[in-house]
CSV table of C-alpha atoms in Angstrom, one decimal:
chain,number,residue,atom,x,y,z
F,244,MET,CA,-102.0,291.0,5.6
F,245,VAL,CA,-103.8,291.4,2.3
F,246,ASP,CA,-106.7,289.0,2.0
F,247,ASP,CA,-106.4,288.3,-1.7
F,248,VAL,CA,-105.0,285.8,-4.1
F,249,VAL,CA,-102.7,285.8,-7.1
F,250,VAL,CA,-103.5,283.1,-9.6
F,251,VAL,CA,-100.7,282.4,-12.0
F,252,GLY,CA,-101.9,281.0,-15.3
F,253,ALA,CA,-105.1,281.8,-17.4
F,254,GLY,CA,-105.8,278.3,-18.7
F,255,PRO,CA,-109.1,276.6,-17.7
F,256,THR,CA,-107.8,275.7,-14.2
F,257,GLY,CA,-106.7,279.3,-13.3
F,258,LEU,CA,-109.8,280.9,-14.9
F,259,LEU,CA,-112.3,278.7,-13.0
F,260,LEU,CA,-110.4,279.1,-9.7
F,261,ALA,CA,-110.4,282.9,-10.1
F,262,ALA,CA,-114.1,282.8,-10.9
F,263,GLU,CA,-114.8,280.8,-7.8
F,264,LEU,CA,-112.9,283.2,-5.7
F,265,ARG,CA,-114.7,286.2,-7.2
F,266,LEU,CA,-118.1,284.5,-6.7
F,267,ALA,CA,-117.2,284.4,-3.0
F,268,GLY,CA,-116.1,288.1,-3.0
F,269,VAL,CA,-112.4,287.4,-2.7
F,270,PRO,CA,-110.1,289.9,-4.5
F,271,VAL,CA,-108.0,288.0,-7.1
F,272,THR,CA,-105.3,288.9,-9.6
F,273,VAL,CA,-104.8,286.6,-12.6
F,274,VAL,CA,-101.4,286.9,-14.4
F,275,GLU,CA,-100.6,285.1,-17.6
F,276,ARG,CA,-97.2,285.1,-19.3
F,277,ALA,CA,-98.7,284.8,-22.9
F,278,ALA,CA,-99.6,288.0,-24.6
F,279,GLY,CA,-103.0,286.5,-25.6
F,280,ARG,CA,-104.9,283.3,-25.9
F,281,SER,CA,-103.3,280.5,-28.0
F,282,PRO,CA,-105.1,279.8,-31.3
F,283,HIS,CA,-104.5,276.1,-30.8
F,284,SER,CA,-106.4,273.8,-28.5
F,285,LYS,CA,-104.4,271.1,-26.7
F,286,ALA,CA,-107.6,269.6,-25.3
F,287,LEU,CA,-111.0,269.0,-27.0
F,288,THR,CA,-113.0,267.2,-24.4
F,289,LEU,CA,-115.2,268.1,-21.4
F,290,HIS,CA,-116.0,265.0,-19.4
F,291,PRO,CA,-119.3,264.4,-17.5
F,292,ARG,CA,-118.0,265.5,-14.1
F,293,THR,CA,-116.6,268.8,-15.5
F,294,LEU,CA,-120.0,269.5,-17.0
F,295,GLU,CA,-121.5,268.8,-13.6
F,296,VAL,CA,-119.1,271.3,-12.1
F,297,LEU,CA,-120.2,273.9,-14.5
F,298,ALA,CA,-123.9,273.0,-13.8
F,299,LEU,CA,-123.3,273.5,-10.1
F,300,ARG,CA,-122.7,277.2,-10.9
F,301,GLY,CA,-125.5,277.4,-13.5
F,302,ILE,CA,-123.3,277.9,-16.5
F,303,ALA,CA,-123.1,274.4,-18.1
F,304,GLY,CA,-125.6,275.5,-20.8
F,305,ARG,CA,-123.1,277.9,-22.3
F,306,PHE,CA,-120.8,275.0,-23.0
F,307,THR,CA,-123.4,272.4,-24.1
F,308,ALA,CA,-124.9,274.9,-26.5
F,309,GLU,CA,-121.7,274.9,-28.5
F,310,GLY,CA,-120.1,271.5,-28.0
F,311,VAL,CA,-120.8,268.2,-29.7
F,312,PRO,CA,-121.9,265.4,-27.3
F,313,LEU,CA,-120.5,262.0,-27.7
F,314,PRO,CA,-122.0,259.2,-25.5
F,315,VAL,CA,-118.8,257.2,-25.7
F,316,GLY,CA,-115.2,257.6,-24.8
F,317,HIS,CA,-112.1,255.3,-25.1
F,318,TYR,CA,-109.6,253.6,-22.9
F,319,GLY,CA,-106.2,253.3,-24.3
F,320,GLY,CA,-107.6,253.5,-27.9
F,321,LEU,CA,-109.4,250.2,-27.5
F,322,PRO,CA,-112.0,249.7,-30.3
F,323,THR,CA,-114.7,248.9,-27.7
F,324,ARG,CA,-115.7,252.2,-26.4
F,325,LEU,CA,-116.6,253.3,-22.9
F,326,ASP,CA,-120.3,253.7,-22.5
F,327,PHE,CA,-121.0,257.0,-20.6
F,328,SER,CA,-124.7,256.7,-21.3
F,329,ALA,CA,-124.9,254.2,-18.4
F,330,LEU,CA,-123.6,256.7,-15.8
F,331,ASP,CA,-125.8,258.3,-13.2
F,332,THR,CA,-125.5,261.9,-14.4
F,333,ARG,CA,-127.5,264.5,-16.3
F,334,PHE,CA,-124.5,264.6,-18.7
F,335,PRO,CA,-124.0,261.0,-19.8
F,336,TYR,CA,-121.5,262.0,-22.6
F,337,THR,CA,-118.3,263.7,-23.3
F,338,LEU,CA,-118.6,267.1,-24.9
F,339,VAL,CA,-116.3,267.9,-27.8
F,340,LEU,CA,-115.4,271.6,-27.4
F,341,PRO,CA,-111.9,273.0,-28.2
F,342,GLN,CA,-110.0,274.3,-25.2
F,343,ARG,CA,-109.7,277.8,-26.8
F,344,ARG,CA,-113.5,278.1,-26.7
F,345,THR,CA,-113.7,276.6,-23.2
F,346,GLU,CA,-111.2,279.2,-22.0
F,347,GLN,CA,-113.1,282.1,-23.7
F,348,LEU,CA,-116.3,281.0,-21.9
F,349,LEU,CA,-114.6,280.7,-18.5
F,350,GLU,CA,-112.9,284.1,-19.0
F,351,ARG,CA,-116.3,285.6,-19.7
F,352,ARG,CA,-117.6,284.1,-16.5
F,353,LEU,CA,-114.6,285.7,-14.6
F,354,GLU,CA,-115.3,289.1,-16.2
F,355,GLU,CA,-119.0,288.9,-15.2
F,356,LEU,CA,-117.9,288.4,-11.6
F,357,GLY,CA,-115.6,291.4,-11.7
F,358,GLY,CA,-112.2,289.7,-12.5
F,359,GLU,CA,-109.8,290.0,-15.4
F,360,VAL,CA,-106.6,288.6,-16.8
F,361,ARG,CA,-103.4,290.5,-17.0
F,362,TRP,CA,-102.0,289.1,-20.2
F,363,GLY,CA,-98.2,289.3,-21.0
F,364,HIS,CA,-97.2,289.2,-17.3
F,365,ARG,CA,-94.5,286.6,-16.7
F,366,VAL,CA,-93.8,285.5,-13.1
F,367,LEU,CA,-90.1,285.6,-12.3
F,368,ALA,CA,-90.2,284.4,-8.7
F,369,VAL,CA,-92.4,283.8,-5.7
F,370,ARG,CA,-91.2,284.6,-2.2
F,371,GLN,CA,-93.3,283.9,0.9
F,372,ASP,CA,-93.2,284.7,4.6
F,373,ALA,CA,-95.5,284.1,7.6
F,374,ASP,CA,-98.0,286.8,6.5
F,375,GLY,CA,-98.2,286.4,2.8
F,376,ALA,CA,-96.3,286.1,-0.5
F,377,GLU,CA,-94.6,288.4,-3.0
F,378,VAL,CA,-94.9,287.6,-6.7
F,379,GLU,CA,-92.3,289.2,-8.9
F,380,VAL,CA,-93.8,289.8,-12.4
F,381,ALA,CA,-92.3,291.1,-15.6
F,382,GLY,CA,-95.0,292.9,-17.7
F,383,PRO,CA,-95.4,295.2,-20.6
F,384,ASP,CA,-94.5,298.2,-18.4
F,385,GLY,CA,-91.6,296.6,-16.6
F,386,THR,CA,-91.1,294.6,-13.4
F,387,ASP,CA,-93.6,294.8,-10.6
F,388,VAL,CA,-94.1,293.0,-7.2
F,389,LEU,CA,-97.6,291.8,-6.2
F,390,ARG,CA,-98.3,291.2,-2.6
F,391,ALA,CA,-101.0,288.6,-1.7
F,392,ALA,CA,-102.1,286.4,1.1
F,393,TRP,CA,-102.0,283.3,-1.2
F,394,VAL,CA,-100.5,282.3,-4.5
F,395,VAL,CA,-101.9,279.5,-6.7
F,396,GLY,CA,-99.7,278.1,-9.5
F,397,CYS,CA,-101.9,277.1,-12.4
F,398,ASP,CA,-98.9,277.7,-14.7
F,399,GLY,CA,-98.5,274.3,-16.3
F,400,ALA,CA,-96.0,271.5,-16.2
F,401,GLY,CA,-93.0,273.9,-16.2
F,402,SER,CA,-94.5,275.9,-13.3
F,403,THR,CA,-92.3,278.7,-12.0
F,404,VAL,CA,-94.5,278.9,-8.9
F,405,ARG,CA,-93.8,275.3,-8.1
F,406,SER,CA,-90.0,275.6,-8.5
F,407,SER,CA,-90.0,278.9,-6.5
F,408,ALA,CA,-91.8,277.1,-3.7
F,409,GLY,CA,-89.3,274.3,-3.7
F,410,ILE,CA,-91.9,271.6,-4.4
F,411,ASP,CA,-90.5,268.5,-5.9
F,412,PHE,CA,-92.0,267.1,-9.2
F,413,PRO,CA,-90.9,263.5,-9.3
F,414,GLY,CA,-91.9,261.0,-11.9
F,415,THR,CA,-90.8,259.4,-15.1
F,416,PRO,CA,-89.4,260.9,-18.4
F,417,THR,CA,-90.7,260.6,-21.9
F,418,THR,CA,-90.1,257.1,-23.4
F,419,THR,CA,-92.7,257.2,-26.2
F,420,THR,CA,-94.3,259.9,-28.2
F,421,GLY,CA,-97.4,260.5,-30.2
F,422,PHE,CA,-98.5,263.0,-32.9
F,423,LEU,CA,-101.4,265.4,-33.3
F,424,GLY,CA,-102.6,267.3,-36.3
F,425,ASP,CA,-105.5,269.6,-37.0
F,426,VAL,CA,-106.2,269.3,-40.8
F,427,LEU,CA,-108.9,269.5,-43.4
F,428,LEU,CA,-110.1,266.2,-44.8
F,429,ASP,CA,-111.6,266.0,-48.3
F,430,ALA,CA,-112.8,262.4,-47.7
F,431,PRO,CA,-113.4,262.2,-43.9
F,432,PRO,CA,-114.4,259.0,-42.1
F,433,PRO,CA,-117.9,258.6,-40.6
F,434,ALA,CA,-118.8,260.9,-37.8
F,435,GLY,CA,-118.4,259.7,-34.2
F,436,ALA,CA,-114.7,259.9,-33.4
F,437,PRO,CA,-113.6,256.7,-35.3
F,438,SER,CA,-110.4,254.9,-34.4
F,439,TYR,CA,-108.1,252.7,-36.4
F,440,ASP,CA,-105.7,250.2,-35.0
F,441,ASN,CA,-103.3,247.5,-36.4
F,442,ALA,CA,-99.8,246.3,-35.9
F,443,ARG,CA,-98.4,249.5,-37.5
F,444,GLY,CA,-100.1,251.8,-35.0
F,445,GLY,CA,-103.3,253.5,-33.9
F,446,ILE,CA,-105.1,256.7,-34.6
F,447,LEU,CA,-108.2,258.5,-33.4
F,448,ILE,CA,-110.0,261.1,-35.5
F,449,VAL,CA,-112.3,263.8,-34.0
F,450,GLU,CA,-114.4,266.1,-36.1
F,451,LEU,CA,-114.2,269.8,-35.0
F,452,ALA,CA,-117.0,272.2,-35.3
F,453,ASP,CA,-115.3,274.4,-37.9
F,454,GLY,CA,-114.8,271.7,-40.5
F,455,TYR,CA,-111.3,270.7,-39.4
F,456,HIS,CA,-110.5,267.2,-38.0
F,457,ARG,CA,-108.1,266.4,-35.1
F,458,ILE,CA,-106.0,263.3,-35.8
F,459,VAL,CA,-104.1,261.9,-32.8
F,460,GLY,CA,-102.1,258.7,-32.6
F,461,SER,CA,-98.8,256.9,-32.9
F,462,THR,CA,-97.0,254.3,-35.0
F,463,GLN,CA,-94.0,252.1,-34.6
F,464,GLU,CA,-91.9,254.7,-36.3
F,465,SER,CA,-93.3,257.8,-34.7
F,466,SER,CA,-93.1,256.6,-31.1
F,467,ALA,CA,-89.4,257.0,-31.1
F,468,VAL,CA,-89.2,260.5,-32.5
F,469,PRO,CA,-88.4,263.2,-29.8
F,470,THR,CA,-91.1,265.6,-29.0
F,471,ALA,CA,-88.9,268.6,-29.9
F,472,GLN,CA,-88.7,267.4,-33.6
F,473,PRO,CA,-91.3,269.2,-35.7
F,474,LEU,CA,-94.1,267.1,-37.2
F,475,THR,CA,-94.6,267.6,-40.9
F,476,LEU,CA,-97.7,267.1,-42.9
F,477,GLU,CA,-96.1,264.4,-45.0
F,478,GLU,CA,-95.1,262.5,-41.9
F,479,LEU,CA,-98.6,262.7,-40.6
F,480,ARG,CA,-100.0,261.6,-44.0
F,481,THR,CA,-97.7,258.6,-44.1
F,482,ALA,CA,-98.6,257.5,-40.6
F,483,VAL,CA,-102.3,257.7,-41.2
F,484,ARG,CA,-102.0,255.8,-44.4
F,485,ALA,CA,-100.1,253.1,-42.6
F,486,VAL,CA,-102.8,252.6,-40.0
F,487,ALA,CA,-106.0,253.5,-41.8
F,488,GLY,CA,-105.1,252.6,-45.4
F,489,THR,CA,-105.9,256.2,-46.6
F,490,ASP,CA,-105.0,259.7,-45.6
F,491,PHE,CA,-108.6,260.9,-46.0
F,492,GLY,CA,-107.5,263.6,-48.4
F,493,MET,CA,-105.8,265.6,-45.6
F,494,ARG,CA,-104.5,269.1,-46.4
F,495,ALA,CA,-104.2,272.6,-45.0
F,496,PRO,CA,-102.7,271.8,-41.6
F,497,ARG,CA,-103.1,274.6,-39.0
F,498,TRP,CA,-101.4,272.8,-36.1
F,499,LEU,CA,-99.0,269.9,-36.1
F,500,SER,CA,-97.4,268.8,-32.8
F,501,ARG,CA,-96.0,265.9,-30.8
F,502,PHE,CA,-96.6,264.9,-27.2
F,503,GLY,CA,-94.9,262.4,-24.8
F,504,ASN,CA,-95.6,260.1,-21.9
F,505,ALA,CA,-93.6,261.8,-19.2
F,506,ALA,CA,-95.6,261.4,-16.0
F,507,ARG,CA,-94.9,263.6,-12.9
F,508,GLN,CA,-96.8,264.7,-9.8
F,509,ALA,CA,-96.0,267.4,-7.3
F,510,ALA,CA,-95.0,266.0,-4.0
F,511,ARG,CA,-97.1,268.6,-2.2
F,512,TYR,CA,-100.1,270.6,-3.5
F,513,ARG,CA,-99.5,273.1,-0.7
F,514,ALA,CA,-96.3,274.7,0.6
F,515,GLY,CA,-97.1,277.4,3.1
F,516,ARG,CA,-98.8,280.2,1.2
F,517,VAL,CA,-98.4,278.6,-2.2
F,518,LEU,CA,-100.7,276.0,-3.7
F,519,LEU,CA,-100.7,274.2,-7.1
F,520,ALA,CA,-103.5,273.0,-9.4
F,521,GLY,CA,-103.8,271.5,-12.9
F,522,ASP,CA,-100.7,270.7,-14.9
F,523,ALA,CA,-98.5,272.5,-12.4
F,524,ALA,CA,-99.5,269.6,-10.0
F,525,HIS,CA,-99.6,266.7,-12.4
F,526,MET,CA,-98.5,265.9,-16.0
F,527,HIS,CA,-99.2,262.7,-18.0
F,528,MET,CA,-99.8,261.2,-21.4
F,529,PRO,CA,-103.1,262.7,-22.7
F,530,PHE,CA,-104.9,259.4,-23.1
F,531,GLY,CA,-108.6,259.8,-22.4
F,532,GLY,CA,-108.5,263.6,-22.6
F,533,GLN,CA,-108.4,263.9,-18.8
F,534,GLY,CA,-105.9,266.6,-18.1
F,535,LEU,CA,-108.0,269.8,-18.5
F,536,ASN,CA,-110.8,268.1,-16.7
F,537,VAL,CA,-108.8,267.1,-13.6
F,538,GLY,CA,-107.3,270.6,-13.5
F,539,VAL,CA,-110.8,272.2,-13.5
F,540,GLN,CA,-111.9,269.8,-10.7
F,541,ASP,CA,-108.7,270.7,-8.7
F,542,ALA,CA,-109.8,274.3,-8.9
F,543,PHE,CA,-113.3,273.5,-7.9
F,544,ASN,CA,-112.2,271.7,-4.8
F,545,LEU,CA,-109.7,274.5,-3.8
F,546,GLY,CA,-111.9,277.5,-4.6
F,547,TRP,CA,-114.4,277.4,-1.8
F,548,LYS,CA,-111.8,276.4,0.7
F,549,LEU,CA,-109.4,279.2,-0.2
F,550,ALA,CA,-112.3,281.7,-0.1
F,551,SER,CA,-113.4,280.5,3.4
F,552,VAL,CA,-109.8,280.9,4.7
F,553,CYS,CA,-109.5,284.4,3.1
F,554,HIS,CA,-112.7,285.5,4.7
F,555,GLY,CA,-111.7,284.1,8.1
F,556,ARG,CA,-114.5,281.6,8.2
F,557,ALA,CA,-112.0,278.7,8.4
F,558,PRO,CA,-108.5,278.2,9.6
F,559,ALA,CA,-105.6,277.8,7.1
F,560,ALA,CA,-105.5,274.1,8.0
F,561,LEU,CA,-108.6,273.7,5.8
F,562,LEU,CA,-106.3,274.1,2.8
F,563,ASP,CA,-104.4,270.9,3.8
F,564,THR,CA,-107.6,269.0,2.9
F,565,TYR,CA,-107.1,270.2,-0.7
F,566,HIS,CA,-103.9,268.1,-0.8
F,567,ALA,CA,-105.4,265.3,1.1
F,568,GLU,CA,-108.4,265.0,-1.3
F,569,ARG,CA,-106.9,265.9,-4.7
F,570,HIS,CA,-103.4,264.4,-4.5
F,571,PRO,CA,-104.8,260.9,-4.5
F,572,VAL,CA,-106.9,261.8,-7.5
F,573,GLY,CA,-103.7,263.0,-9.3
F,574,THR,CA,-102.0,259.7,-8.4
F,575,ALA,CA,-104.9,257.7,-9.9
F,576,LEU,CA,-104.8,259.9,-13.0
F,577,LEU,CA,-101.1,259.1,-13.6
F,578,GLU,CA,-101.8,255.4,-12.9
F,579,ASN,CA,-104.7,255.1,-15.4
F,580,THR,CA,-102.9,257.2,-18.2
F,581,ARG,CA,-99.8,255.0,-17.7
F,582,ALA,CA,-102.0,251.9,-18.1
F,583,GLN,CA,-103.6,253.4,-21.2
F,584,THR,CA,-100.2,254.2,-22.6
F,585,ALA,CA,-99.1,250.5,-22.1
F,586,ILE,CA,-102.3,249.4,-23.9
F,587,GLY,CA,-102.4,252.0,-26.7
F,588,ALA,CA,-98.9,253.2,-27.5
F,589,ALA,CA,-97.1,249.9,-28.1
F,590,HIS,CA,-97.4,248.4,-31.5
F,591,THR,CA,-96.3,244.8,-31.4
F,592,PRO,CA,-98.1,241.5,-31.9
F,593,ASP,CA,-98.2,241.0,-28.1
F,594,ALA,CA,-99.7,244.5,-27.6
F,595,GLN,CA,-102.3,243.8,-30.3
F,596,ALA,CA,-103.3,240.6,-28.6
F,597,LEU,CA,-103.7,242.5,-25.3
F,598,ARG,CA,-105.9,245.1,-27.0
F,599,ASP,CA,-108.1,242.3,-28.5
F,600,VAL,CA,-108.5,240.6,-25.1
F,601,LEU,CA,-109.3,243.8,-23.2
F,602,SER,CA,-111.7,245.0,-25.9
F,603,GLY,CA,-113.6,241.8,-25.6
F,604,ILE,CA,-113.8,242.2,-21.8
F,605,LEU,CA,-115.3,245.7,-22.2
F,606,THR,CA,-117.9,244.2,-24.6
F,607,ASP,CA,-118.8,241.2,-22.5
F,608,HIS,CA,-118.7,242.8,-19.0
F,609,PRO,CA,-120.7,246.0,-18.8
F,610,ASP,CA,-119.7,246.4,-15.1
F,611,VAL,CA,-116.0,246.6,-16.2
F,612,ASN,CA,-117.0,249.1,-18.9
F,613,ARG,CA,-118.9,251.2,-16.4
F,614,ARG,CA,-116.0,251.1,-13.9
F,615,LEU,CA,-113.5,252.4,-16.4
F,616,ALA,CA,-116.1,255.0,-17.7
F,617,GLY,CA,-116.6,256.2,-14.1
F,618,GLN,CA,-112.8,256.5,-13.6
F,619,VAL,CA,-112.1,258.4,-16.8
F,620,SER,CA,-115.2,260.7,-16.4
F,621,ALA,CA,-114.2,261.4,-12.8
F,622,LEU,CA,-117.8,260.6,-11.6
F,623,ASP,CA,-116.4,258.0,-9.3
F,624,VAL,CA,-114.1,260.4,-7.4
F,625,ALA,CA,-114.9,260.3,-3.7
F,626,TYR,CA,-113.0,261.9,-0.8
F,627,PRO,CA,-112.3,260.3,2.6
F,628,ALA,CA,-114.9,261.2,5.2
F,629,PRO,CA,-114.9,258.4,7.8
F,630,ASP,CA,-117.3,260.1,10.2
F,631,GLY,CA,-119.7,261.5,7.7
F,632,GLY,CA,-122.2,258.6,7.4
F,633,PRO,CA,-123.6,257.1,4.3
F,634,LEU,CA,-122.2,258.5,1.0
F,635,ALA,CA,-120.0,261.0,2.8
F,636,GLY,CA,-117.3,262.2,0.4
F,637,ASP,CA,-119.1,261.0,-2.7
F,638,ARG,CA,-120.2,263.5,-5.4
F,639,ALA,CA,-123.9,264.3,-5.1
F,640,PRO,CA,-125.9,263.6,-8.2
F,641,ASP,CA,-128.3,266.3,-9.4
F,642,VAL,CA,-131.2,264.9,-7.4
F,643,GLY,CA,-134.7,265.9,-8.6
F,644,LEU,CA,-136.6,267.7,-5.8
F,645,ASP,CA,-140.2,268.6,-5.3
F,646,GLY,CA,-141.5,271.7,-3.5
F,647,GLU,CA,-140.7,275.4,-4.0
F,648,CYS,CA,-137.0,275.1,-3.9
F,649,GLY,CA,-136.6,274.3,-7.6
F,650,PRO,CA,-136.5,271.2,-9.8
F,651,SER,CA,-133.2,269.7,-8.6
F,652,LEU,CA,-130.2,270.0,-6.4
F,653,TYR,CA,-127.5,271.6,-8.6
F,654,PRO,CA,-129.2,275.0,-9.1
F,655,LEU,CA,-129.3,275.4,-5.3
F,656,LEU,CA,-125.5,275.5,-5.2
F,657,ALA,CA,-125.1,278.2,-7.8
F,658,ASP,CA,-124.0,280.8,-5.3
F,659,GLY,CA,-121.3,278.7,-3.9
F,660,ARG,CA,-122.8,278.0,-0.5
F,661,PHE,CA,-123.4,274.7,1.3
F,662,VAL,CA,-126.8,273.2,0.9
F,663,LEU,CA,-128.5,271.3,3.8
F,664,LEU,CA,-131.2,269.0,2.4
F,665,GLY,CA,-134.0,267.8,4.6
F,666,LEU,CA,-135.6,265.0,2.8
F,667,THR,CA,-138.3,264.1,5.2
F,668,ALA,CA,-141.6,265.8,6.0
F,669,GLU,CA,-140.1,267.2,9.2
F,670,GLY,CA,-137.0,268.8,7.5
F,671,PRO,CA,-133.6,269.1,9.1
F,672,GLY,CA,-133.7,269.5,12.9
F,673,ALA,CA,-132.2,272.6,14.7
F,674,ASP,CA,-129.2,270.5,15.8
F,675,LEU,CA,-128.2,269.6,12.3
F,676,VAL,CA,-128.8,273.1,11.1
F,677,ALA,CA,-126.4,274.4,13.8
F,678,ALA,CA,-123.9,271.6,12.9
F,679,ALA,CA,-124.0,272.6,9.2
F,680,ALA,CA,-123.5,276.3,10.1
F,681,GLY,CA,-120.5,275.4,12.2
F,682,LEU,CA,-118.9,273.5,9.4
F,683,ALA,CA,-119.7,276.1,6.7
F,684,GLY,CA,-118.4,279.0,8.8
F,685,GLY,CA,-121.7,280.7,9.5
F,686,ALA,CA,-125.4,280.3,9.1
F,687,ASP,CA,-125.4,282.6,6.1
F,688,ARG,CA,-123.1,280.1,4.3
F,689,VAL,CA,-125.8,277.4,4.3
F,690,ARG,CA,-128.9,277.2,2.3
F,691,THR,CA,-131.4,275.0,4.1
F,692,VAL,CA,-134.0,273.2,2.0
F,693,ALA,CA,-136.8,270.9,2.8
F,694,ALA,CA,-137.9,268.8,-0.2
F,695,ARG,CA,-138.7,265.3,-1.2
F,696,PRO,CA,-136.4,263.6,-3.8
F,697,VAL,CA,-138.2,262.6,-7.0
F,698,THR,CA,-135.4,260.8,-8.7
F,699,ALA,CA,-133.7,257.6,-7.7
F,700,HIS,CA,-130.0,257.3,-7.1
F,701,PRO,CA,-127.8,254.6,-5.6
F,702,GLY,CA,-127.5,254.9,-1.8
F,703,TRP,CA,-130.0,257.7,-1.4
F,704,ASP,CA,-133.0,255.6,-0.3
F,705,GLY,CA,-133.8,256.3,3.4
F,706,LEU,CA,-131.6,259.4,3.8
F,707,ALA,CA,-133.1,262.0,6.0
F,708,THR,CA,-130.6,264.8,5.9
F,709,VAL,CA,-127.7,265.6,3.5
F,710,LEU,CA,-125.2,268.4,3.7
F,711,VAL,CA,-123.7,269.1,0.3
F,712,ARG,CA,-120.4,271.1,0.1
F,713,PRO,CA,-120.0,274.0,-2.4
F,714,ASP,CA,-118.1,271.7,-4.7
F,715,GLY,CA,-121.0,269.2,-4.9
F,716,HIS,CA,-119.5,266.5,-2.7
F,717,ILE,CA,-121.4,265.2,0.4
F,718,ALA,CA,-120.0,266.6,3.7
F,719,TRP,CA,-122.2,264.2,5.7
F,720,ALA,CA,-125.5,262.4,5.5
F,721,ARG,CA,-127.8,260.9,8.1
F,722,ARG,CA,-130.7,258.4,8.1
F,723,ALA,CA,-133.6,258.6,10.5
F,724,VAL,CA,-133.1,256.4,13.5
F,725,ASP,CA,-136.0,255.6,15.8
F,726,GLY,CA,-137.7,258.8,14.7
F,727,ALA,CA,-134.7,261.0,15.3
F,728,VAL,CA,-131.7,262.0,13.3
F,729,ARG,CA,-128.2,261.4,14.6
F,730,LEU,CA,-125.8,264.3,14.9
F,731,PRO,CA,-122.7,264.1,12.6
F,732,GLY,CA,-120.1,262.1,14.4
F,733,ALA,CA,-122.6,260.5,16.8
F,734,ALA,CA,-122.2,256.8,17.5
């Protein structure tokens, strides 16, 4: 059996997954059907948890150096914005950065780790057996068959990998559509992603770094137009005037498109030797700009697990935890984008009344605002870990640390290993060190650190030992009990 992986798709999900595998020393082949990177950017936003994911590997600065931070987001286009500045993270904002640039930076990361993308290679079929899988690929030089231990479909909503594996993709069809246009504005609105909303429709305007603006929204008239019908500049201009009272002097469109609210999720994220991530696993209305982010977080959850299996440090059953942890996240994603569609895509007096009421709730109840901000940003994602003790399954914040280990937790995870934190003067005991090594697949896969926390975070008071997974989630945590630390799983 060949211990390597074929990743199908070179979007953000596939690129980050491949980089994670290369970081762990796993041979990986990335194939992409397109001949080159698209000049258009479907997504513009990196959410706080995605920035944390990048920080966990020491590369967040590459993205924050180029993007524009916004301390607010939106829920269903409501005029009262979600306040990300109140979240417990070093990145309390969304980062406006076009997907094309995000992909370029991720591809550079992959190349630094010895990987590359095979552009212009279209997957025709995937066949698997007990020992591996074959990927039939049509490339510039003809048809080839790649043999791999594992295949991961990161090839979008129309995934060939998913259909070849016989994985169902149930859900609901498109019933309403929106529009998107990247244009120059001679009389732009104030900075800060302003939105406009009335009985005719709603629009959001985002300033891009190169002088263009992204206009996204829908109106009573446009919501019934099929996604396959081309959007014209005049139609966009008419829609924006109807909602905002002006077209802001729009001209020189470089991309005009439509999108729909079809919502589907793969029934399984794993079928034997085939796994799915990103849009191949879930598709939805792009409210909140969550799609790219959830895909990247899928890849981050899967990467270290797949690497452990490839190296023989863990049984293949570990990959079942990928579905167990990420499928519920995808389900919640479809639920919240459907809810946002109901709020933001209907343009009737009743819908307007609903938006007014909900906007007032977000203003008057900061706890509700914070809950929705945590949901959209993915900072509230936690995985089931019933025997792990306090905070088990939660994401670990970038806890400030004293001592010689460095200023905070996240840099300690840059090489993709587990981190065992001893937060008392005694440090972690030998029993917990051994338990951590057993879970990680070897003592060399755990970095053991004794340090005092110097920043406060909910639930961290009194913790004695914390084992943090390579993806930044807490495997288990223990408090000191009568001068001793309980073993994981102990009563």
